[in-house]
Coordinates of C-alpha atoms and ligand atoms in Angstrom, one line a residue:
M1308 CA 133.0 100.8 73.7
H1309 CA 135.6 99.2 71.6
S1310 CA 135.9 100.2 68.2
P1311 CA 136.3 97.7 66.4
K1312 CA 138.2 97.0 62.8
S1313 CA 136.1 94.3 61.4
P1314 CA 132.4 94.9 63.2
A1315 CA 131.1 91.0 61.7
V1316 CA 134.5 89.3 63.9
N1317 CA 135.0 92.0 67.2
R1318 CA 130.7 92.4 67.7
R1319 CA 131.4 88.2 69.6
G1320 CA 132.8 88.0 73.2
F1321 CA 134.7 85.9 73.6
L1322 CA 133.4 82.7 73.1
G1323 CA 131.9 83.8 69.8
L1324 CA 135.4 83.7 68.6
A1325 CA 136.4 80.4 70.2
A1326 CA 133.5 79.6 66.8
G1327 CA 135.7 81.7 64.5
A1328 CA 139.8 81.3 65.7
T1329 CA 141.4 80.7 62.5
A1330 CA 139.4 83.8 60.9
L1331 CA 139.7 86.3 64.3
A1332 CA 143.3 85.8 63.3
A1333 CA 144.0 86.6 60.3
T1334 CA 141.8 89.7 60.9
S1335 CA 143.2 91.3 63.7
G1336 CA 146.5 90.6 61.6
E1337 CA 145.4 92.7 58.9
A1338 CA 143.7 95.1 61.1
R1339 CA 146.2 95.8 63.6
A1340 CA 147.5 99.1 63.3
A1341 CA 151.1 100.9 61.8
T1342 CA 154.3 100.0 64.3
V1343 CA 155.3 102.7 65.8
Q1344 CA 158.9 103.6 66.8
T1345 CA 159.9 104.0 70.3
N1346 CA 162.9 103.0 72.8
A1347 CA 160.6 102.7 76.0
K1348 CA 161.4 100.6 78.6
I1349 CA 158.4 98.2 79.5
V1350 CA 157.9 96.1 82.1
I1351 CA 155.0 93.7 82.4
I1352 CA 154.7 91.5 85.8
G1353 CA 153.5 88.0 85.5
A1354 CA 153.2 86.2 82.0
G1355 CA 149.7 84.1 82.4
A1356 CA 146.8 84.8 80.0
G1357 CA 147.2 88.6 80.2
G1358 CA 150.8 89.1 80.4
T1359 CA 151.7 86.6 77.4
A1360 CA 148.8 87.8 75.4
L1361 CA 150.1 91.7 75.7
A1362 CA 153.7 90.8 75.2
N1363 CA 153.0 89.1 71.9
R1364 CA 150.5 92.2 70.6
L1365 CA 153.4 94.9 71.9
V1366 CA 155.6 93.2 70.3
E1367 CA 154.2 93.6 66.8
R1368 CA 152.8 97.6 67.6
L1369 CA 156.6 99.1 68.9
D1370 CA 159.7 98.6 67.0
G1371 CA 162.3 99.5 69.3
A1372 CA 161.1 99.0 72.7
Q1373 CA 162.7 96.5 75.8
I1374 CA 159.7 94.7 77.0
T1375 CA 160.5 92.8 80.4
L1376 CA 158.3 90.2 81.7
I1377 CA 158.8 88.7 85.1
D1378 CA 157.6 85.9 86.3
P1379 CA 159.0 83.2 88.3
R1380 CA 156.3 79.6 87.2
K1381 CA 157.9 78.3 84.5
N1382 CA 154.5 76.1 83.3
H1383 CA 151.8 78.0 82.0
L1384 CA 148.3 77.3 83.7
Y1385 CA 145.3 76.8 81.1
Q1386 CA 143.2 78.1 84.4
P1387 CA 139.4 76.5 83.1
G1388 CA 140.5 73.1 82.5
L1389 CA 140.8 72.5 85.8
T1390 CA 136.9 71.9 86.5
L1391 CA 137.5 69.4 83.6
V1392 CA 140.0 67.8 85.1
A1393 CA 138.1 67.6 88.4
A1394 CA 135.5 66.1 87.4
G1395 CA 137.9 63.3 85.6
L1396 CA 136.8 64.3 81.9
K1397 CA 140.8 65.3 81.6
P1398 CA 144.2 64.7 83.1
A1399 CA 146.1 66.5 85.0
D1400 CA 148.3 67.7 82.1
Y1401 CA 145.5 68.6 80.0
V1402 CA 146.0 72.3 81.2
L1403 CA 150.5 72.5 81.9
S1404 CA 151.8 74.1 79.3
E1405 CA 155.8 75.7 79.7
T1406 CA 155.8 79.7 79.7
T1407 CA 158.4 80.2 77.3
D1408 CA 156.6 78.3 75.2
W1409 CA 154.5 81.4 74.6
L1410 CA 156.4 84.3 75.1
P1411 CA 157.8 85.9 71.1
K1412 CA 161.3 86.0 71.0
D1413 CA 161.8 89.7 71.2
V1414 CA 160.9 90.3 75.3
T1415 CA 163.0 89.2 78.4
L1416 CA 161.8 87.2 80.2
I1417 CA 163.2 87.3 84.0
Q1418 CA 162.5 84.0 85.4
E1419 CA 162.0 85.8 89.3
K1420 CA 159.1 87.0 92.1
A1421 CA 158.6 90.7 91.8
A1422 CA 159.0 91.9 95.2
A1423 CA 158.3 95.0 95.8
I1424 CA 157.0 97.8 93.0
D1425 CA 158.7 101.3 93.5
P1426 CA 155.7 104.0 91.4
V1427 CA 157.2 107.0 92.6
A1428 CA 160.8 106.0 91.2
K1429 CA 159.5 103.8 88.7
T1430 CA 161.1 100.9 89.4
V1431 CA 160.2 97.3 90.5
S1432 CA 162.8 94.9 92.4
T1433 CA 163.1 91.0 92.3
E1434 CA 163.4 88.3 94.7
G1435 CA 166.1 87.6 93.4
G1436 CA 167.5 91.7 94.1
Q1437 CA 167.6 92.5 90.2
T1438 CA 165.8 96.3 90.1
L1439 CA 164.4 97.1 86.6
S1440 CA 163.3 100.9 86.2
Y1441 CA 159.6 101.1 83.6
D1442 CA 158.5 103.9 81.2
F1443 CA 155.2 102.0 81.4
L1444 CA 154.8 99.1 84.2
V1445 CA 152.0 96.3 83.6
V1446 CA 151.0 94.5 86.8
A1447 CA 149.2 91.2 85.9
P1448 CA 150.1 88.9 88.6
G1449 CA 146.8 87.3 89.1
L1450 CA 145.4 86.5 92.0
I1451 CA 146.2 84.6 95.3
L1452 CA 145.0 82.0 96.7
D1453 CA 144.8 82.3 100.6
H1454 CA 144.2 78.8 101.7
D1455 CA 145.9 79.2 105.2
A1456 CA 142.6 82.1 105.6
I1457 CA 140.4 78.6 106.1
E1458 CA 141.7 77.1 109.6
G1459 CA 142.7 73.9 109.9
F1460 CA 142.8 73.3 106.5
S1461 CA 146.3 72.8 104.4
L1462 CA 146.8 71.3 101.2
D1463 CA 148.0 68.5 101.7
M1464 CA 144.7 67.3 103.0
V1465 CA 143.5 67.7 99.9
G1466 CA 142.2 64.1 98.0
Q1467 CA 141.7 62.3 101.6
N1468 CA 139.2 62.7 103.8
G1469 CA 137.0 63.4 101.1
I1470 CA 138.2 67.1 100.7
G1471 CA 138.5 68.8 97.7
A1472 CA 140.4 71.5 96.2
L1473 CA 140.9 72.2 92.9
Y1474 CA 141.4 76.1 92.5
A1475 CA 144.9 74.9 94.1
G1476 CA 146.5 73.8 90.4
P1477 CA 146.6 71.2 88.2
E1478 CA 147.9 68.3 91.4
Y1479 CA 145.1 69.0 93.7
A1480 CA 142.4 69.6 91.1
A1481 CA 143.2 65.5 89.6
K1482 CA 143.7 64.7 93.7
T1483 CA 139.6 66.1 94.2
W1484 CA 138.4 64.4 91.9
Q1485 CA 140.7 61.5 93.9
A1486 CA 138.3 62.3 97.2
A1487 CA 135.1 62.9 94.2
S1488 CA 135.3 59.6 92.5
K1489 CA 134.7 58.4 96.5
F1490 CA 131.7 60.0 97.6
I1491 CA 130.5 58.9 94.2
E1492 CA 130.1 55.8 94.9
E1493 CA 129.5 56.2 98.8
G1494 CA 126.9 58.8 98.6
G1495 CA 126.8 60.8 101.8
H1496 CA 126.9 64.5 102.2
G1497 CA 129.1 67.0 99.6
I1498 CA 129.3 70.0 100.3
F1499 CA 130.8 72.7 98.3
T1500 CA 131.7 76.4 99.2
R1501 CA 132.6 79.6 97.5
P1502 CA 134.7 82.3 98.9
G1503 CA 132.9 85.1 100.4
T1504 CA 135.8 87.5 98.2
E1505 CA 135.6 88.2 94.3
M1506 CA 137.2 85.3 93.1
K1507 CA 138.6 84.4 89.3
C1508 CA 135.8 82.4 87.5
A1509 CA 132.7 82.5 90.6
G1510 CA 130.8 80.0 87.9
A1511 CA 133.3 77.2 89.2
P1512 CA 132.0 76.3 91.9
L1513 CA 128.8 75.5 90.8
K1514 CA 130.2 73.8 87.9
H1515 CA 131.7 71.8 90.3
T1516 CA 129.1 71.2 92.3
F1517 CA 126.1 70.2 88.7
L1518 CA 129.0 68.1 87.6
I1519 CA 129.5 65.9 90.4
D1520 CA 125.6 65.8 91.0
D1521 CA 125.8 64.9 87.1
R1522 CA 128.1 62.2 88.4
L1523 CA 126.6 60.4 90.7
R1524 CA 123.3 60.4 88.8
R1525 CA 125.2 58.3 85.8
A1526 CA 126.6 56.2 88.3
G1527 CA 123.2 55.6 89.7
N1528 CA 124.2 56.7 93.3
R1529 CA 122.3 60.2 93.4
G1530 CA 119.7 58.6 96.3
K1531 CA 122.5 57.9 98.2
A1532 CA 123.7 61.1 98.2
E1533 CA 122.8 65.4 99.7
I1534 CA 124.3 68.0 98.2
T1535 CA 123.9 71.3 100.1
Y1536 CA 125.9 74.5 98.3
G1537 CA 127.0 77.4 100.4
A1538 CA 126.6 80.4 98.8
H1539 CA 128.4 83.9 100.3
D1540 CA 126.1 86.2 100.1
G1541 CA 122.2 86.2 99.1
A1542 CA 122.4 85.3 95.4
L1543 CA 124.4 81.8 93.5
F1544 CA 125.5 84.6 90.9
G1545 CA 126.0 87.7 90.5
V1546 CA 124.1 88.5 87.8
P1547 CA 121.0 88.0 89.0
I1548 CA 118.4 86.3 86.0
V1549 CA 121.3 84.4 85.6
S1550 CA 121.4 83.8 89.5
E1551 CA 117.5 82.7 89.2
K1552 CA 118.8 80.2 86.6
V1553 CA 120.6 78.5 89.3
R1554 CA 118.4 78.6 92.0
M1555 CA 115.6 76.6 89.1
L1556 CA 118.3 74.5 88.1
F1557 CA 119.9 73.7 91.6
G1558 CA 115.7 73.4 92.3
D1559 CA 115.5 70.8 90.0
R1560 CA 118.8 68.1 90.8
D1561 CA 117.5 68.5 94.5
I1562 CA 121.1 70.5 95.0
E1563 CA 120.0 72.9 98.6
P1564 CA 121.4 76.2 98.4
V1565 CA 122.5 77.9 101.1
Y1566 CA 122.7 81.1 101.9
K1567 CA 125.3 84.1 103.2
H1568 CA 127.6 81.4 104.6
T1569 CA 131.8 81.2 104.4
V1570 CA 133.5 78.3 105.3
K1571 CA 135.7 79.8 108.8
A1572 CA 137.4 76.4 109.7
I1573 CA 137.6 72.4 108.6
D1574 CA 138.3 69.8 111.0
A1575 CA 138.9 67.0 109.0
G1576 CA 139.2 64.9 111.0
A1577 CA 135.7 65.1 112.0
K1578 CA 134.5 65.6 108.9
R1579 CA 133.2 68.7 109.5
V1580 CA 133.0 72.0 108.1
T1581 CA 132.0 75.4 110.4
F1582 CA 130.2 78.7 108.6
N1583 CA 129.6 81.8 109.5
T1584 CA 126.8 83.0 108.7
E1585 CA 124.4 85.6 109.8
N1586 CA 123.4 84.1 112.6
G1587 CA 127.0 83.4 113.8
E1588 CA 128.5 79.9 113.5
E1589 CA 127.2 76.7 111.9
E1590 CA 128.4 73.7 111.3
M1591 CA 128.0 71.1 109.3
D1592 CA 129.0 67.4 108.7
Y1593 CA 129.9 66.1 105.6
D1594 CA 132.1 63.1 103.4
Y1595 CA 133.1 65.4 100.4
I1596 CA 134.0 69.1 101.0
H1597 CA 134.8 71.6 98.1
L1598 CA 136.7 74.2 99.2
I1599 CA 137.8 77.5 97.6
P1600 CA 139.8 79.5 99.5
P1601 CA 139.5 83.4 99.6
Q1602 CA 140.7 85.3 97.1
R1603 CA 143.6 88.7 97.3
A1604 CA 145.8 90.7 95.1
P1605 CA 149.7 89.4 95.9
E1606 CA 151.7 90.6 98.3
V1607 CA 154.0 93.5 96.0
I1608 CA 150.5 94.3 94.9
R1609 CA 149.2 95.3 98.4
Q1610 CA 152.8 96.2 99.5
S1611 CA 153.3 99.2 96.9
G1612 CA 151.0 100.9 97.4
L1613 CA 149.2 100.4 93.9
S1614 CA 145.8 98.7 95.6
W1615 CA 141.9 100.9 96.4
A1616 CA 142.5 102.7 99.7
D1617 CA 138.0 102.4 100.2
K1618 CA 136.9 99.0 98.7
W1619 CA 138.4 95.8 98.9
T1620 CA 140.3 96.2 102.0
D1621 CA 141.0 93.3 103.1
Q1622 CA 141.4 92.2 98.9
G1623 CA 143.4 94.8 97.5
W1624 CA 142.8 95.1 94.1
V1625 CA 144.3 97.3 92.5
E1626 CA 143.1 101.0 91.8
C1627 CA 142.2 101.5 87.9
D1628 CA 140.2 103.1 86.0
K1629 CA 137.0 100.5 84.9
A1630 CA 137.0 101.3 81.1
T1631 CA 141.0 102.1 80.7
L1632 CA 142.4 100.1 83.3
R1633 CA 145.3 102.8 84.1
H1634 CA 145.8 103.2 87.9
L1635 CA 143.9 106.5 88.8
R1636 CA 147.0 107.9 90.7
Y1637 CA 150.4 107.0 88.6
P1638 CA 149.3 107.1 85.3
E1639 CA 152.6 105.0 83.4
I1640 CA 150.8 101.7 85.5
W1641 CA 147.9 99.6 83.8
A1642 CA 147.0 96.3 85.9
L1643 CA 145.5 93.2 83.3
G1644 CA 143.4 90.8 84.5
D1645 CA 142.1 89.4 88.1
V1646 CA 144.5 91.2 89.5
A1647 CA 142.3 94.5 88.2
G1648 CA 140.7 97.4 91.0
V1649 CA 137.5 96.8 88.8
P1650 CA 133.4 95.4 88.9
K1651 CA 133.2 92.5 87.2
G1652 CA 136.0 90.6 84.6
K1653 CA 137.7 87.6 86.4
T1654 CA 138.0 85.6 83.4
A1655 CA 140.1 84.8 80.8
A1656 CA 137.3 85.9 78.4
S1657 CA 137.5 89.5 80.5
V1658 CA 141.0 89.5 79.9
K1659 CA 140.7 89.2 76.6
W1660 CA 139.1 92.0 75.7
Q1661 CA 141.3 94.0 78.6
V1662 CA 144.6 93.2 76.3
P1663 CA 144.0 94.9 73.4
V1664 CA 142.7 98.1 75.0
V1665 CA 145.7 98.1 77.2
E1666 CA 147.9 97.9 74.4
D1667 CA 145.8 101.5 73.0
Q1668 CA 146.6 102.8 75.9
I1669 CA 150.2 102.6 75.9
V1670 CA 150.9 102.4 71.9
S1671 CA 148.8 105.8 72.4
T1672 CA 150.8 107.4 75.1
I1673 CA 153.9 106.7 72.9
A1674 CA 152.9 108.0 70.2
G1675 CA 150.6 111.1 71.4
S1676 CA 147.8 109.7 69.8
D1677 CA 144.0 109.5 71.3
P1678 CA 142.9 106.1 73.5
S1679 CA 140.0 104.7 71.3
E1680 CA 139.1 101.3 73.2
S1681 CA 138.0 100.8 76.1
Y1682 CA 136.6 97.6 78.8
N1683 CA 133.5 97.5 79.4
G1684 CA 132.7 94.5 81.6
Y1685 CA 132.9 92.1 79.3
T1686 CA 132.6 88.5 81.7
S1687 CA 132.4 85.1 80.0
C1688 CA 131.5 81.5 82.1
P1689 CA 130.0 78.6 80.0
M1690 CA 128.0 77.8 83.0
I1691 CA 128.5 73.8 82.6
T1692 CA 125.2 72.2 83.7
K1693 CA 126.5 68.3 83.7
I1694 CA 128.8 66.7 80.9
G1695 CA 127.5 67.4 77.7
R1696 CA 125.5 70.7 78.2
A1697 CA 126.3 74.3 79.5
M1698 CA 124.9 77.6 79.3
L1699 CA 126.7 80.4 77.4
V1700 CA 127.0 83.0 80.3
E1701 CA 128.2 86.6 78.8
F1702 CA 127.6 89.8 80.8
D1703 CA 129.6 93.3 81.2
Y1704 CA 129.7 95.7 84.3
N1705 CA 125.6 96.5 84.1
N1706 CA 125.0 92.8 84.3
N1707 CA 123.6 93.1 80.3
L1708 CA 123.8 89.7 78.9
T1709 CA 125.4 90.0 75.8
P1710 CA 125.2 86.6 74.4
S1711 CA 127.9 86.0 71.4
F1712 CA 125.4 84.6 68.7
P1713 CA 122.0 86.8 69.5
G1714 CA 119.2 84.3 68.3
I1715 CA 121.6 81.7 67.5
I1716 CA 122.9 80.3 71.0
P1717 CA 119.7 81.2 73.8
P1718 CA 123.1 81.9 76.8
L1719 CA 119.9 80.8 79.8
E1720 CA 119.8 77.4 78.0
E1721 CA 121.4 74.0 78.3
L1722 CA 122.8 73.1 75.4
W1723 CA 125.6 71.2 73.8
I1724 CA 126.9 73.4 71.5
S1725 CA 127.3 75.4 74.2
W1726 CA 129.4 72.4 76.2
L1727 CA 132.0 72.1 72.8
M1728 CA 132.6 75.8 73.1
K1729 CA 134.1 74.7 76.8
E1730 CA 135.2 71.1 76.7
V1731 CA 136.6 72.0 72.8
A1732 CA 136.9 75.5 71.7
L1733 CA 138.1 77.6 74.9
K1734 CA 141.5 76.5 75.0
A1735 CA 142.2 76.9 71.5
T1736 CA 140.8 80.0 71.3
Y1737 CA 142.8 81.2 74.6
N1738 CA 145.2 79.8 73.1
A1739 CA 145.3 82.1 70.5
M1740 CA 145.1 84.9 72.6
L1741 CA 148.2 84.1 73.9
R1742 CA 150.0 84.8 70.6
G1743 CA 148.0 87.8 70.7
K1744 CA 146.0 86.9 67.8
A1745 CA 142.6 86.8 69.6
Ligands
LIG1931 C1 138.7 76.4 88.5 C2 139.0 77.8 87.3 C3 138.2 77.7 86.4 C4 138.3 79.1 85.3 N1 137.8 79.0 84.5 C5 136.9 79.5 83.5 C6 136.4 79.8 82.3 O1 136.0 79.0 82.2 N2 136.2 81.1 81.5 C7 137.2 82.1 81.1 O2 137.6 82.7 80.8 N3 138.2 82.1 82.6 C8 138.1 80.6 83.7 N4 139.3 81.0 84.5 C9 139.9 82.7 85.1 C10 141.5 82.4 83.9 O3 141.8 81.3 84.3 C11 141.6 84.0 84.8 O4 140.7 85.0 84.9 C12 143.4 84.5 83.8 O5 143.9 83.1 84.0 C13 143.6 85.4 84.5 O6 144.1 86.3 84.1 P1 145.5 86.6 84.8 O7 147.0 87.3 83.7 O8 145.6 87.6 84.9 O9 146.8 85.5 85.4 P2 146.8 84.6 85.3 O10 146.5 84.0 84.3 O11 146.5 84.0 86.4 O12 148.1 85.3 85.1 C14 149.1 85.3 87.1 C15 150.5 85.0 86.3 O13 151.5 86.1 87.1 C16 152.3 85.5 87.7 N5 152.9 86.3 89.3 C17 152.4 86.2 90.0 N6 152.5 86.5 91.5 C18 153.6 87.0 90.7 C19 154.6 88.2 90.9 N7 154.6 88.8 92.7 N8 155.9 88.8 90.7 C20 156.2 87.8 88.7 N9 155.1 87.5 88.3 C21 153.9 86.7 89.0 C22 151.9 83.8 88.0 O14 152.8 82.8 88.1 C23 151.0 83.9 87.0 O15 151.9 83.3 85.7 C24 138.7 80.0 85.7 C25 139.7 79.8 86.8 C26 140.4 79.0 87.5 C27 140.9 78.6 88.9

């Protein structure tokens, strides 16, 4: 379990912290342990949510370390904002900033893709041909969206002929809103899907469904529309009590769930989707479809022998201990964020709790002391159920609900305060996390 320096603050989860981000920043700064002298070479692959937050924390803890981040992307993406962009609630640039804006001055950024890792020689090679040796490596490259796995689909289709794909980035989230707007005006059959693989923010497909349903109602056009939600397995969400709540809300809103349906192919011209189901293939016609592709660990992970050999074999998540995130075969390597092969936790909120664990692991290893932090699977999904209402769903590896404000904000009620957490406070907290302050 975590060993909170300040129990009053640390007891709260990611979203709880949103309400008290300033207090937290001060508290965690004060509570941070003394720095450790070292000349260790630390390489971090990925300067997204996890890599950036960790770099900011490590520079505070390690004096003399050579910290190198590798990431080709110039823009930092605040991905939780994509759902808002795809519902016409925020402009596309709401999610954009510069990667370099968030990095501490004492780290080196190599703006290239990591192409290969040799965990035995302890080197990382970049696409541009550089080879870096490391004492400690953190892999935080997020995940890849495998759009090619959907037959008949390509990203240039998004925004036209009723096709949405909000995960693909801000431009595509904005185009998704264009396609969804036409559906909201004209009605017809809307189909909302999710992939059969593990995915980041498993609540986002549901949020998009709820938001478009709400938009139809506000436009007075819900009567002209039929909505189908395709779940990949037998539930609507991985936590049974949340799944049941969503099922009830779907019933209230006349959203029809179909189970064990994963998208195989689309025919964009005919506006027809083919699902794989337990009874074979099934076709459905649509006027609007929201597609989220299968998600996998980036190539560099899968080809460098870091993945689990006996789990998620089609997806390649990193083989690591679920409490410490340390690689099970290569003790100098940790996985952080979406790429980690742990049973829960592909959210920025999870990253917030994982970063101090990896920090503690690396600093303790260097200092020769025992690490004390561990990750309990904390995952959070502010589940928007309509504009102005959300449920603050937070849970751990054991599917226990772990509310940030027990007794004050009930997790399974649609509340305005929970909406505010997502719509306003989450970004401030996320930014504080990037800076290593939350
Ligand atoms: C639509 C949507 C809604 C979401 N909503 C929420 C929400 O409400 N709440 C929440 O907590 N989370 C939410 N998330 C999830 C959250 O954004 C991610 O879980 C989080 O960003 C994961 O952080 P990460 O550091 O693992 O990956 P990322 O933040 O994706 O960063 C990975 C970085 O690695 C880089 N990279 C990739 N490959 C390589 C390579 N080979 N070499 C070098 N660098 C590489 C990338 O360029 C990127 O900068 C949402 C995500 C999406 C898509």
